[in-house]
XYZ file of C-alpha atoms in Angstrom:
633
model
C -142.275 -15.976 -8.759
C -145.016 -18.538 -7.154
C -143.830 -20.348 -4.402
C -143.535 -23.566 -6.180
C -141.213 -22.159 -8.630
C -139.142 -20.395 -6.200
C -138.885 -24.554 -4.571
C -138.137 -25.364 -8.154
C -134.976 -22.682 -8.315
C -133.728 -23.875 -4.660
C -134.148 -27.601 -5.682
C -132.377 -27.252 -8.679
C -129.094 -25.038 -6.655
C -129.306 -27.807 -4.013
C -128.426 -30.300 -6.597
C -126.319 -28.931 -8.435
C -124.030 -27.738 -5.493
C -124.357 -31.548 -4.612
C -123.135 -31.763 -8.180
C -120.040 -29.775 -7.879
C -118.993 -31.402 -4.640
C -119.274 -35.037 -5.873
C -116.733 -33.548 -9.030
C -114.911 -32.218 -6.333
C -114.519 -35.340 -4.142
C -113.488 -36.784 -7.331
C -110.527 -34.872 -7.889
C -109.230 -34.887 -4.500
C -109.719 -38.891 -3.570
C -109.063 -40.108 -7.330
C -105.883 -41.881 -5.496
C -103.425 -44.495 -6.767
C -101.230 -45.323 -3.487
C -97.775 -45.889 -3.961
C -94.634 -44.600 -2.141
C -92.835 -42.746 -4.717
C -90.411 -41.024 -3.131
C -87.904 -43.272 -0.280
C -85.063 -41.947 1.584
C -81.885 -42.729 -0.889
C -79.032 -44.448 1.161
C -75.969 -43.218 -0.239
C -72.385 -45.601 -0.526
C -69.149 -45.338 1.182
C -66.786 -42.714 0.159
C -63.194 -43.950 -0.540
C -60.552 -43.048 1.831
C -57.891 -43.022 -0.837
C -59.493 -40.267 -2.480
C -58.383 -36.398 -1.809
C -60.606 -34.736 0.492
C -62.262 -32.779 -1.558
C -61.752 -35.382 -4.291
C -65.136 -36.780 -5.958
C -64.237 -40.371 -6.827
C -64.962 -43.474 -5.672
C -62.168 -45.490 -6.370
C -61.667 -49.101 -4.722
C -65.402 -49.198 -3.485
C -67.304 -51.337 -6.157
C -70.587 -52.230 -3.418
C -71.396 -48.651 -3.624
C -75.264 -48.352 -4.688
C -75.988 -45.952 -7.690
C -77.025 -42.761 -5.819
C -80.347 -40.970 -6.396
C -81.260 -42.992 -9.536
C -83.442 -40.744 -11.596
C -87.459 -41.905 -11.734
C -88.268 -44.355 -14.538
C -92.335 -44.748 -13.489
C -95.089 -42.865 -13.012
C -95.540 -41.914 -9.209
C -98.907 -42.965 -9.047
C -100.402 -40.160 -6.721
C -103.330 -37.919 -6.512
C -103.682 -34.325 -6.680
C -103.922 -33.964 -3.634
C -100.836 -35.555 -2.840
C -98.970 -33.726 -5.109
C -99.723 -30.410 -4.105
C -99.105 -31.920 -0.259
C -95.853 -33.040 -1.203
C -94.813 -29.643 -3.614
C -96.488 -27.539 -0.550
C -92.190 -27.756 0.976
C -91.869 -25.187 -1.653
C -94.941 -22.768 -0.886
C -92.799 -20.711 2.295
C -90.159 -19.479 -0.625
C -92.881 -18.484 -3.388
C -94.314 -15.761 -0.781
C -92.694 -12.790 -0.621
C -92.323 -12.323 2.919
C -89.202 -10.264 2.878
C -90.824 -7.216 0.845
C -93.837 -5.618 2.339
C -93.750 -3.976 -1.460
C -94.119 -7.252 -3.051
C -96.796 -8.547 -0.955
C -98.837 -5.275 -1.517
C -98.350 -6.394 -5.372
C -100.071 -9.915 -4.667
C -102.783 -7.831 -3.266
C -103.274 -5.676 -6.104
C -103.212 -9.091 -8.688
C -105.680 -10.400 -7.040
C -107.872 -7.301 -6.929
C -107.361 -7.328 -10.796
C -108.325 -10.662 -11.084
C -111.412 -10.509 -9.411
C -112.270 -7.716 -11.484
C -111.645 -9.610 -14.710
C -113.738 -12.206 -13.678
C -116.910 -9.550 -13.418
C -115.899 -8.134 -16.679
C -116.195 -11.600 -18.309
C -119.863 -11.443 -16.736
C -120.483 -8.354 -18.183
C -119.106 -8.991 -21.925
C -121.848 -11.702 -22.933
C -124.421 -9.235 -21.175
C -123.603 -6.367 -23.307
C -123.551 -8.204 -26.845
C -127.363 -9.305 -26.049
C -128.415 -5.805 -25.026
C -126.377 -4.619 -27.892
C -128.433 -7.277 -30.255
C -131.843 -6.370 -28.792
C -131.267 -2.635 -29.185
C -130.549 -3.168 -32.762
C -133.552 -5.771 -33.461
C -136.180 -3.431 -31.865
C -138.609 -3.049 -34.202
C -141.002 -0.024 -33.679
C -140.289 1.606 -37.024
C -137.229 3.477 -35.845
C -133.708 3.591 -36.756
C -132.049 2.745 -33.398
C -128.286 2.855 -33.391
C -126.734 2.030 -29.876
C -123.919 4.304 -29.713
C -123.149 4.101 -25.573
C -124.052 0.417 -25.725
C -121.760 -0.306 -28.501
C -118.814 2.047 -26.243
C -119.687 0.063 -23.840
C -118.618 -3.202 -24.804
C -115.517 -2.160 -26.738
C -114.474 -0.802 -23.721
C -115.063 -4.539 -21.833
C -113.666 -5.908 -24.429
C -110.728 -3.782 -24.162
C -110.788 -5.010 -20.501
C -110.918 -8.513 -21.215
C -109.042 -11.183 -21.724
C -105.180 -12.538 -21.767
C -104.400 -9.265 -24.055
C -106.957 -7.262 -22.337
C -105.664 -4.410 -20.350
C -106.423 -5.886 -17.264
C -104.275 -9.128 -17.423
C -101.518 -7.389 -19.011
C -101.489 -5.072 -16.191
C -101.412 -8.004 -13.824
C -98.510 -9.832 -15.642
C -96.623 -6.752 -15.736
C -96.756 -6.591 -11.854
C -96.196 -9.887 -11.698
C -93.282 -9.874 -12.605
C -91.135 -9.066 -9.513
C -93.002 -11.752 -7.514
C -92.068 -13.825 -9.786
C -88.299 -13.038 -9.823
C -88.855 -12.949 -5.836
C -89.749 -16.183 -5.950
C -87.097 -17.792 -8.559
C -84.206 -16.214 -6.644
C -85.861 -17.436 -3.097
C -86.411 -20.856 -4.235
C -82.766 -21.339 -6.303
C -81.102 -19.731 -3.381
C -82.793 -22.219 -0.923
C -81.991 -25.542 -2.741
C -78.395 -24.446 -3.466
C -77.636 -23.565 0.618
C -79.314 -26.988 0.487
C -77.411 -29.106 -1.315
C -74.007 -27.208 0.657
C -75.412 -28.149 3.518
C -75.885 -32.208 2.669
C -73.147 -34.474 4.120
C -70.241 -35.460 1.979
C -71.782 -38.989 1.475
C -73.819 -37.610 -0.941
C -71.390 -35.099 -2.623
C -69.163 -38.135 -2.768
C -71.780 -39.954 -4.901
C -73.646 -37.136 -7.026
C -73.326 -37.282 -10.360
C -72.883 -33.484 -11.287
C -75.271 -33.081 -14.084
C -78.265 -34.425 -12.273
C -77.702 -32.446 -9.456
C -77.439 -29.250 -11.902
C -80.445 -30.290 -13.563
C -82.111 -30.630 -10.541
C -81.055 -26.917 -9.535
C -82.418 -25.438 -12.807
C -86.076 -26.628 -11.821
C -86.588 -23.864 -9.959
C -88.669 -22.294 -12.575
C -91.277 -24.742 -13.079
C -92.254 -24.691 -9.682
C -92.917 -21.258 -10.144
C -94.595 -21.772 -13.419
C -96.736 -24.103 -11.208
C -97.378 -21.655 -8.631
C -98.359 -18.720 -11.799
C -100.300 -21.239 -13.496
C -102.439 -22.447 -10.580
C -103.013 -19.106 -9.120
C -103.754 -16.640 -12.556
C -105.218 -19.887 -14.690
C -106.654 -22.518 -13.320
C -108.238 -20.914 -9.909
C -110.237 -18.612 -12.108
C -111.147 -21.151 -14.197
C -112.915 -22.982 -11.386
C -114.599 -19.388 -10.489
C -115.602 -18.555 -14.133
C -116.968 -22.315 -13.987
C -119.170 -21.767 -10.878
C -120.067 -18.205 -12.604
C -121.230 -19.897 -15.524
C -123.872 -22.515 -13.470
C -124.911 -19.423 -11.944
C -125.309 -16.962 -13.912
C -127.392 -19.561 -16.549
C -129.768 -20.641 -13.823
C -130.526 -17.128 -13.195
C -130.519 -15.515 -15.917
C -131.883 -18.594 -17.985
C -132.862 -21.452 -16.612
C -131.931 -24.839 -14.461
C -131.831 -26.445 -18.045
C -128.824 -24.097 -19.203
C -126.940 -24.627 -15.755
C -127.455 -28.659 -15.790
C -125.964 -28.787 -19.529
C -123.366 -26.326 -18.358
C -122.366 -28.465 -15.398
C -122.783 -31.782 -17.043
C -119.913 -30.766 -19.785
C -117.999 -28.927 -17.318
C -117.936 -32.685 -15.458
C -117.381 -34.179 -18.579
C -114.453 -32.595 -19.830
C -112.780 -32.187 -17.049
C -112.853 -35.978 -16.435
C -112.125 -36.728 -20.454
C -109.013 -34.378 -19.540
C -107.977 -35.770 -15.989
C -108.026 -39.837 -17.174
C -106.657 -39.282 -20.548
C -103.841 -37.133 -18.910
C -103.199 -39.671 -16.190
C -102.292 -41.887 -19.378
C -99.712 -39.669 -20.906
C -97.838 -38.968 -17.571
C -96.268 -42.378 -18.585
C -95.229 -41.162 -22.040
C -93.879 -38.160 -20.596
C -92.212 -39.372 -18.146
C -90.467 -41.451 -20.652
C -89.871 -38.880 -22.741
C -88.215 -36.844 -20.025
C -85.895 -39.397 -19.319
C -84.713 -40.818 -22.638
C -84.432 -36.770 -23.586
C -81.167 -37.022 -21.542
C -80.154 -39.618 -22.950
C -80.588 -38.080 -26.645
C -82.853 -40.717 -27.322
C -86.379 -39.106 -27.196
C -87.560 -39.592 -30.805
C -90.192 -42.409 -30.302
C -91.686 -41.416 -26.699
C -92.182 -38.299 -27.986
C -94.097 -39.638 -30.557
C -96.498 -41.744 -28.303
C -96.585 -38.362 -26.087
C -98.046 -36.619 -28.938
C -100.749 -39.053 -30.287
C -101.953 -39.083 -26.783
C -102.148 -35.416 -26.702
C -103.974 -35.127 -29.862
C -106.651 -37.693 -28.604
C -106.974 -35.638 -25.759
C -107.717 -32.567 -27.931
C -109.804 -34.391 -30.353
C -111.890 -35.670 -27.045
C -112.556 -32.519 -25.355
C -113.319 -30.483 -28.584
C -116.342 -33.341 -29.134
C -117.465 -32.768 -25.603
C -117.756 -29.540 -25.464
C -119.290 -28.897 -29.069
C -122.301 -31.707 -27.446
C -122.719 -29.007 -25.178
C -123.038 -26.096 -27.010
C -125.413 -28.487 -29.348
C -127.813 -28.692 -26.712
C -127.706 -25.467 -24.938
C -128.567 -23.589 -28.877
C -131.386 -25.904 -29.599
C -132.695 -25.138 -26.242
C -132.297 -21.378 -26.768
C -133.783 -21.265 -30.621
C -136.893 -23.250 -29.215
C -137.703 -20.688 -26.772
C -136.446 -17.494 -28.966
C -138.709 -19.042 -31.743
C -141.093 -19.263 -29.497
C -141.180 -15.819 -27.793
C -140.361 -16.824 -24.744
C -136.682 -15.310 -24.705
C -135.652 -12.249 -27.244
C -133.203 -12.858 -29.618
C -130.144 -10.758 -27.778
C -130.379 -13.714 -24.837
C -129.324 -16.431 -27.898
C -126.688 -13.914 -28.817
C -125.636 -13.535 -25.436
C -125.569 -17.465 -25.119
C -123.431 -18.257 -27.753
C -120.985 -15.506 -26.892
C -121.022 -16.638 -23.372
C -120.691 -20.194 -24.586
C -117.973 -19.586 -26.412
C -116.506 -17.267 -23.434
C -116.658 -20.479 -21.558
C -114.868 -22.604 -23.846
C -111.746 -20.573 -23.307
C -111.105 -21.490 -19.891
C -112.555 -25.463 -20.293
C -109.629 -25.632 -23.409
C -106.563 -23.934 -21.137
C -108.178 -26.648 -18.450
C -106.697 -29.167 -20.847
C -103.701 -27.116 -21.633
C -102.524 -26.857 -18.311
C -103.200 -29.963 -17.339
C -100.293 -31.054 -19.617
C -98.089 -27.957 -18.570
C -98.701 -28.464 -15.299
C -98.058 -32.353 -15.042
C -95.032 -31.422 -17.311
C -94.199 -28.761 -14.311
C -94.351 -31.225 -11.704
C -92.667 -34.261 -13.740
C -89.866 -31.882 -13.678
C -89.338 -30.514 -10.493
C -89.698 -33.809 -9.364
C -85.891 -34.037 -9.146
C -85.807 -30.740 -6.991
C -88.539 -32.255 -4.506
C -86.269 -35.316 -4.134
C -83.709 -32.835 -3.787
C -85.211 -30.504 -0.883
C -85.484 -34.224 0.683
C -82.358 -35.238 1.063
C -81.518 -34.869 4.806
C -77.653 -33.685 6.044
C -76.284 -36.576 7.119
C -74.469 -35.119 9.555
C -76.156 -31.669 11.340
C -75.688 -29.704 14.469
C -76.811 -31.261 17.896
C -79.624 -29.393 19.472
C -77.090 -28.280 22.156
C -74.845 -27.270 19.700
C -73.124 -23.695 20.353
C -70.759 -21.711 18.318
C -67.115 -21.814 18.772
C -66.214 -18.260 19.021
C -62.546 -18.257 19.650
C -59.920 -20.959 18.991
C -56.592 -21.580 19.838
C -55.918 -24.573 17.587
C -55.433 -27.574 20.008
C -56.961 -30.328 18.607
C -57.257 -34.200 20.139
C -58.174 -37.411 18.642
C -59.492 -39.746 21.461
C -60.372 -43.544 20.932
C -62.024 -42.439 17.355
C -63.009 -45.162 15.152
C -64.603 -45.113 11.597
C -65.879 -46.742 9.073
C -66.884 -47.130 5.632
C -69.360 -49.336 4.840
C -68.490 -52.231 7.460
C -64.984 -51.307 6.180
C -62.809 -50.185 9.098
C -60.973 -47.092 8.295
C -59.401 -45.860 11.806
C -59.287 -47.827 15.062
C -59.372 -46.223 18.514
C -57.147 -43.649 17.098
C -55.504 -41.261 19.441
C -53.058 -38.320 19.228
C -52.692 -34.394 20.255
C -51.733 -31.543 18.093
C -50.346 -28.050 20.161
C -51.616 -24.771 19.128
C -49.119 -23.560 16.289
C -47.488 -26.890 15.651
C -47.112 -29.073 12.830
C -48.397 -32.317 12.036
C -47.657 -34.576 9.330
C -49.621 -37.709 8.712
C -47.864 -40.135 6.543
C -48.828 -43.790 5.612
C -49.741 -46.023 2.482
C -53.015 -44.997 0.487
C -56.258 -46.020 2.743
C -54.145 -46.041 6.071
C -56.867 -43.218 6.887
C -55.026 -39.672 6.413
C -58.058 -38.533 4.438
C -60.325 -39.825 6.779
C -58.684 -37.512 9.917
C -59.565 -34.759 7.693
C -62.838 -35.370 6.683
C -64.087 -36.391 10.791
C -62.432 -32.930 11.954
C -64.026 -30.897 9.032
C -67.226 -32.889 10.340
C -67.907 -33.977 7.069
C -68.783 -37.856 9.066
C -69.537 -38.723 12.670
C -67.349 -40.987 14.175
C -66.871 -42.750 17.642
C -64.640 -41.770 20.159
C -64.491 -38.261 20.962
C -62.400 -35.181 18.710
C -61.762 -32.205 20.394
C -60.998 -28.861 19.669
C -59.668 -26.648 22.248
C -61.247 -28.886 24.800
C -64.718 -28.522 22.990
C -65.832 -31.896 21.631
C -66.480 -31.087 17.853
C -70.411 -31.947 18.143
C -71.043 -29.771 20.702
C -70.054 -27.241 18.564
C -72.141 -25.951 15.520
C -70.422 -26.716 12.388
C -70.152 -23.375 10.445
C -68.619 -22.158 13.671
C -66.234 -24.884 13.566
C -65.882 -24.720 10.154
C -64.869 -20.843 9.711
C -61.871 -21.458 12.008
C -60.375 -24.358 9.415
C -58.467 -23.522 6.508
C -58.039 -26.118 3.362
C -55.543 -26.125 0.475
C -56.476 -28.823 -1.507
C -54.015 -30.837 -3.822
C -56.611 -29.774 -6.974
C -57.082 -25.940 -6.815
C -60.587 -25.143 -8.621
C -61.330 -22.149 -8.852
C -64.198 -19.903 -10.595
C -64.297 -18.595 -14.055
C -64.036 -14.874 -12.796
C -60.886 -12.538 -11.706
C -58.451 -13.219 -9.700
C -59.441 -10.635 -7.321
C -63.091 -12.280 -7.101
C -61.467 -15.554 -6.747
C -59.633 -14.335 -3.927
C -61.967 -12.441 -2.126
C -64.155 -15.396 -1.986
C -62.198 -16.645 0.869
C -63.009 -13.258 2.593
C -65.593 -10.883 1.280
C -64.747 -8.041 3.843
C -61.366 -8.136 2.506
C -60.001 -5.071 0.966
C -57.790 -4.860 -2.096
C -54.360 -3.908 0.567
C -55.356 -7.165 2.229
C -55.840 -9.121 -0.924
C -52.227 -8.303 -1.470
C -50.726 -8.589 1.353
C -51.904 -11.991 1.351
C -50.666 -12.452 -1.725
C -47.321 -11.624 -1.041
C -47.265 -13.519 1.588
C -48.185 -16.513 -0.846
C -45.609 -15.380 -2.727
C -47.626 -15.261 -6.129
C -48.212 -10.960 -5.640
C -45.290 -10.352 -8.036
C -46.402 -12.825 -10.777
C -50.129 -11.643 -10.896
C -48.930 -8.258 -11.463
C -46.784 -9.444 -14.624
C -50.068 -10.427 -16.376
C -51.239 -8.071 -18.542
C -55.040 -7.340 -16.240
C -53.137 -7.757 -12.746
C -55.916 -9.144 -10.288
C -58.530 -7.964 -12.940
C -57.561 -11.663 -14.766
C -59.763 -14.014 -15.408
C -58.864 -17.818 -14.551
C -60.706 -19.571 -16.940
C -63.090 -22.430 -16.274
C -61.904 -23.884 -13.172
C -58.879 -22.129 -13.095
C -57.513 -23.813 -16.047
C -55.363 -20.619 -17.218
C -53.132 -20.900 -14.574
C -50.628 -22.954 -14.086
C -50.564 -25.828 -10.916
C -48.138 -24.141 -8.755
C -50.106 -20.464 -9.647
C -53.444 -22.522 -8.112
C -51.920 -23.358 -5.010
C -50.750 -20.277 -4.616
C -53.900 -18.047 -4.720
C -55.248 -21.205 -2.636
C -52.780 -20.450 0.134
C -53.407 -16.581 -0.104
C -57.532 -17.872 0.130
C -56.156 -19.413 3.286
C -54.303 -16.104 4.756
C -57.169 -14.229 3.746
C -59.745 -16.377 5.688
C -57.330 -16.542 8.695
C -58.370 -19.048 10.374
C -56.226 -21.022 13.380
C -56.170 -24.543 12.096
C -54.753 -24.983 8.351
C -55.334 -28.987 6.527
C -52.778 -29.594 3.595
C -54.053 -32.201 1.965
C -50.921 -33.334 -1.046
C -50.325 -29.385 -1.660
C -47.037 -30.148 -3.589
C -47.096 -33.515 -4.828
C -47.809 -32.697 -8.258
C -45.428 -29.589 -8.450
C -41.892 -29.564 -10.049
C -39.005 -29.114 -7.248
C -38.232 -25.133 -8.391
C -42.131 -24.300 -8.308
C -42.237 -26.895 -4.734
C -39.515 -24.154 -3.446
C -41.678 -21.080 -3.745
C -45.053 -23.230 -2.326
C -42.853 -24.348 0.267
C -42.151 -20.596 0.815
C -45.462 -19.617 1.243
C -47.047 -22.752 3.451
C -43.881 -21.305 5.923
C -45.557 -17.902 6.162
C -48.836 -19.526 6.235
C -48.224 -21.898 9.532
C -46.751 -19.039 11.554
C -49.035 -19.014 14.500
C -51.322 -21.758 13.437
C -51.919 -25.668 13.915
C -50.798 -26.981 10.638
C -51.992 -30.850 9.700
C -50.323 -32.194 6.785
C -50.998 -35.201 4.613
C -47.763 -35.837 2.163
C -46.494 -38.601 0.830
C -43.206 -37.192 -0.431
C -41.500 -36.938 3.027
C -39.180 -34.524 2.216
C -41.993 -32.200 2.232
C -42.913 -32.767 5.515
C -38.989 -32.862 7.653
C -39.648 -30.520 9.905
C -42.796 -31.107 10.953
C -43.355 -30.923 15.068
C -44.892 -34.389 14.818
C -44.899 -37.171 11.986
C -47.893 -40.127 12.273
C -46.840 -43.051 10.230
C -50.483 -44.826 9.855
C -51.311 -48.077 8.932
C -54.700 -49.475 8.629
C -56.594 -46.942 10.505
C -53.886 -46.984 13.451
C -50.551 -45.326 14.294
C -47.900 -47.127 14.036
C -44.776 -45.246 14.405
C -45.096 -41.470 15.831
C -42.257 -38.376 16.723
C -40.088 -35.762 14.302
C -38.132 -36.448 11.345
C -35.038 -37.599 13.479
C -36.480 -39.599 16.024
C -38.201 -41.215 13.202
C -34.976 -42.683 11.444
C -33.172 -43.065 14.498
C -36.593 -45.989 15.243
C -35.269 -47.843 11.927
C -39.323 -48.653 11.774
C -42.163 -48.169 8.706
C -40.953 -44.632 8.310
C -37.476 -45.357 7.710
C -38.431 -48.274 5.589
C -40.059 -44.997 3.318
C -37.690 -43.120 3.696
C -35.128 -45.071 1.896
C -37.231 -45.939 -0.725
C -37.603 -42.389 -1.690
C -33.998 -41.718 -1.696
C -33.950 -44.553 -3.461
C -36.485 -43.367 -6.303
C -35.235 -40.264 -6.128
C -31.503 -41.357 -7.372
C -33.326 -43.527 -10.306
C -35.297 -40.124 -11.063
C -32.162 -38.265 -11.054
């Protein structure tokens, strides 16, 4: 080359890296600022509820809780990918030194597949020239022919090289799923009961399942659209070298084109989709659906015309200078196959596009998931309560629900293996005593345990030395002996039973026909009440822990089935600090010590006797029992 063309050639790749920067800005500062995504304040949970109860009952200013999208976030890429980059630390597989020698190896293969799509277009022009060489001779091109069946046979999404990619792809993958799905469900465990109280199950389940589009994402970005981008920058250069800067403009001119046909027309029918996402749960999709469509035909219709402009110019360009003799006939072969190499990658540039807006539309509710923040979380002093003894004191604590006062400078002490009952009208704030000593809420005042305020102590340690039978039993659709080793899972079968017996429900799981091998049902619901609070105290005996909450554990029993529970809660407070709520009082008679609350305070305190001997609030309930109970009888 002259010096003036070798200008010409530098020129030319000055511009058109200029080129490929300016499409680049464009991508990354096409922006539409909004704020899509706000911290959710959550409303009050109802005191009269259970503790573990999910209603709301009695609390009507509540605010719908994380109220599903109904517009288009309008947000760049680059935002996006900011904002989805909270997921990136569970999609590597940093756990498995095997799996990240995998990623290494896919990306060696894909590197290589990107040289054999070089190489294909090559070989079908020096196939083509060998056969059109005219010098009076037969020439058949037996190795060159070999040759590019055996690229071909390289090539491609069925080629042998990709298909040995997906194939190790695979465990990543599954890495990744069961990283990610484990990560949002210690999540959502670990997010206060304000939000539990308010959830509505199905979106939080949907929210779960999305797991697997951010990994779709994360395959589709990495195996589809990054080699897209090379295979584009490929194309520019391989044309203006082996061609000419005419080739590479027209190349990088459609290139620009359809990807910005695809990006605005896209941007459009995020709308529709979005709509369509949302009136699918509703089972009400049929017309957004069809808007979603036309929209996606346009697109197709659009990019097709593009891209055929291209290929337009590029062959007249090539037949003028074949016809001329300035090129051989093998470089218009090798065009058009290349060309039509090219439009592979432009056309899945459109495809995922859609997939991976469709991706992101729904893992949106995961995102908003992951950013939910614990109300209530461990102090950065917090340190773990190793050993406890099971004194627990209230002092000055005060709570409240939404502006609604729910205790007042309540104070009282529970002894190590005693028993407390608490005892009022409905939202005189039993629950709540619960709930602040389970730290499930922060209060004021102080709550101690063993002398260790409760949030200067981490709350799993705090946690693992409280027991809970709740007045609703659920329980997993698996075996009884699963069920009941969930309480412990370094239990052994002789401890499983000796719990059980202790429970007093050992004799009547053996009468069933599987034993402990038994499956429950969903939720439990093949056993009867009094059979759930049984293997709910034996969950408790299991776990062992020093303080024990009863929240209503009879009150929906019959009296013969309230004699065996009664049974087993005796065996289960030997030893331990026992807090009670009931509201049937003869439940509760010998109880060390019986708080009569009213309105968030105590009003009457002592045992059974000293109780009735006051003739105060509890004798007043009392008697009206009796009273009921007469009627009933």
């Amino acid at each position: 080359m002259t010096k003036w063309e070798t200008m010409e050639i530098v020129s030319a790749s000055i511009r058109l890296l200029l080129f490929s920067l300016m499409v680049g800005l464009y991508m990354i500062k096409f922006v539409h600022k909004s704020n899509p995504h706000e911290t959710v304040e959550f409303g009050s949970a109802s005191e009269v509820a259970g503790l573990l109860s999910g209603s709301n009952e009695g609390d009507d200013s509540a605010p719908e809780p994380w109220i599903r999208p109904t517009t288009t976030p309008e947000t760049s890429w680059w935002e996006y990918v900011s904002s989805y980059s909270l997921f990136f630390p569970y999609l590597w597989p940093a756990k498995s030194r095997r799996l990240q020698i995998v990623v290494v190896i896919c990306f060696l293969l894909l590197i290589v597949q990107r040289v054999v799509n070089v190489l294909v277009p090559y070989q079908v022009g020096v196939v083509t020239d060998t056969l059109s060489w005219d010098n009076g001779e037969i020439q058949i091109p037996w190795i060159q022919i070999a040759v590019y069946i055996f690229y071909r046979w390289l090539q491609g999404s069925t080629g042998i090289l990709d298909s040995i990619r997906s194939n190790l792809w695979i465990s990543v993958s599954q890495y990744s799923y069961m990283e990610l799905s484990t990560a949002a469900f210690e999540h959502v465990h670990s997010l206060g009961l304000d939000f539990h109280m308010n959830k509505k199950m199905g979106e939080v389940l949907s929210a779960l399942t999305k797991g697997n589009s951010i990994n779709t994402f994360l395959e589709q970005v990495t195996f589809q659209v990054l080699p897209m981008i090379f295979d584009m920058a490929i194309a520019v250069g391989y044309f203006l070298i082996a061609f000419d800067a005419y080739y590479a403009l027209v190349v990088a001119i459609v290139t620009f084109c359809y990807v910005y046909v695809t990006v605005r027309i896209a941007q459009w029918r995020a709308e529709m989709r979005r709509q369509m996402v949302n009136a699918s749960r509703q089972e009400d999709a049929v017309n957004a659906e069809w808007h979603s469509l036309y929209a996606q035909n346009l697109m197709n219709i659009s990019q097709n015309t593009v891209f055929i402009l291209g290929l337009l110019i590029t062959c007249f360009i090539a037949a003028y200078q074949v016809s001329t003799g300035q090129r051989p006939v093998g470089q218009f072969v090798t065009l058009l196959t290349y060309m039509a190499q090219l439009q592979t990658p432009l056309t899945f540039f459109g495809t995922f596009f859609r997939y991976i807006q469709s991706a992101m539309i729904n893992a949106e509710r995961l995102l908003e998931l992951f950013r939910q923040q614990p109300s209530v979380q461990d102090e950065p002093f917090a340190v773990p309560l190793e050993n406890c003894n099971g004194s627990i004191t209230f002092q000055d604590v005060s709570f409240s629900y939404n502006s609604k006062p729910a205790l007042q400078n309540l104070s009282f002490h529970c002894k190590p293996a005693t028993t407390t009952a608490l005892v009022g009208e409905s939202g005189g704030g039993k629950s709540t005593i619960f709930r602040l000593l389970f730290r499930f809420y922060n209060a004021g005042g102080r709550i101690l345990v063993d002398g260790h305020d409760v949030q200067d102590i981490t709350i799993a340690s705090l946690r693992k030395h409280i027991g809970i039978v709740p007045q609703d039993t659920v329980l997993f659709n698996e075996t009884l002996m699963y069920n009941l080793k969930y309480a412990n899972q370094a239990a052994t079968d002789e401890d499983v039973y000796n719990a059980c017996k202790a429970a007093c429900i050992h004799d009547k799981i053996l009468a069933f026909p599987e034993g402990y091998e038994t499956k429950v049902g969903d939720r439990g619901l093949r056993l009867s009440g009094g059979e759930k609070q049984r293997i709910a105290i034996a969950q408790t005996i299991l776990k062992n822990p020093r303080i024990i909450m009863l929240d209503e554990a009879t009150a929906a029993l019959d009296s013969e089935t309230e004699e065996h529970i009664q049974e087993a809660l005796a065996a289960l407070s030997r030893g331990r600090t026992m807090l009670i709520i009931a509201h049937r009082l003869s439940t509760i008679a010998t109880a060390d010590n019986i708080l009569v609350l009213n309105e968030g305070q105590i009003v009457e305190s002592g045992t059974h006797q000293e109780l009735l001997a006051k003739n105060g609030k509890y004798t007043s309930m009392w008697n009206k029992q009796i009273k009921a109970q007469k009627a009933a009888d």
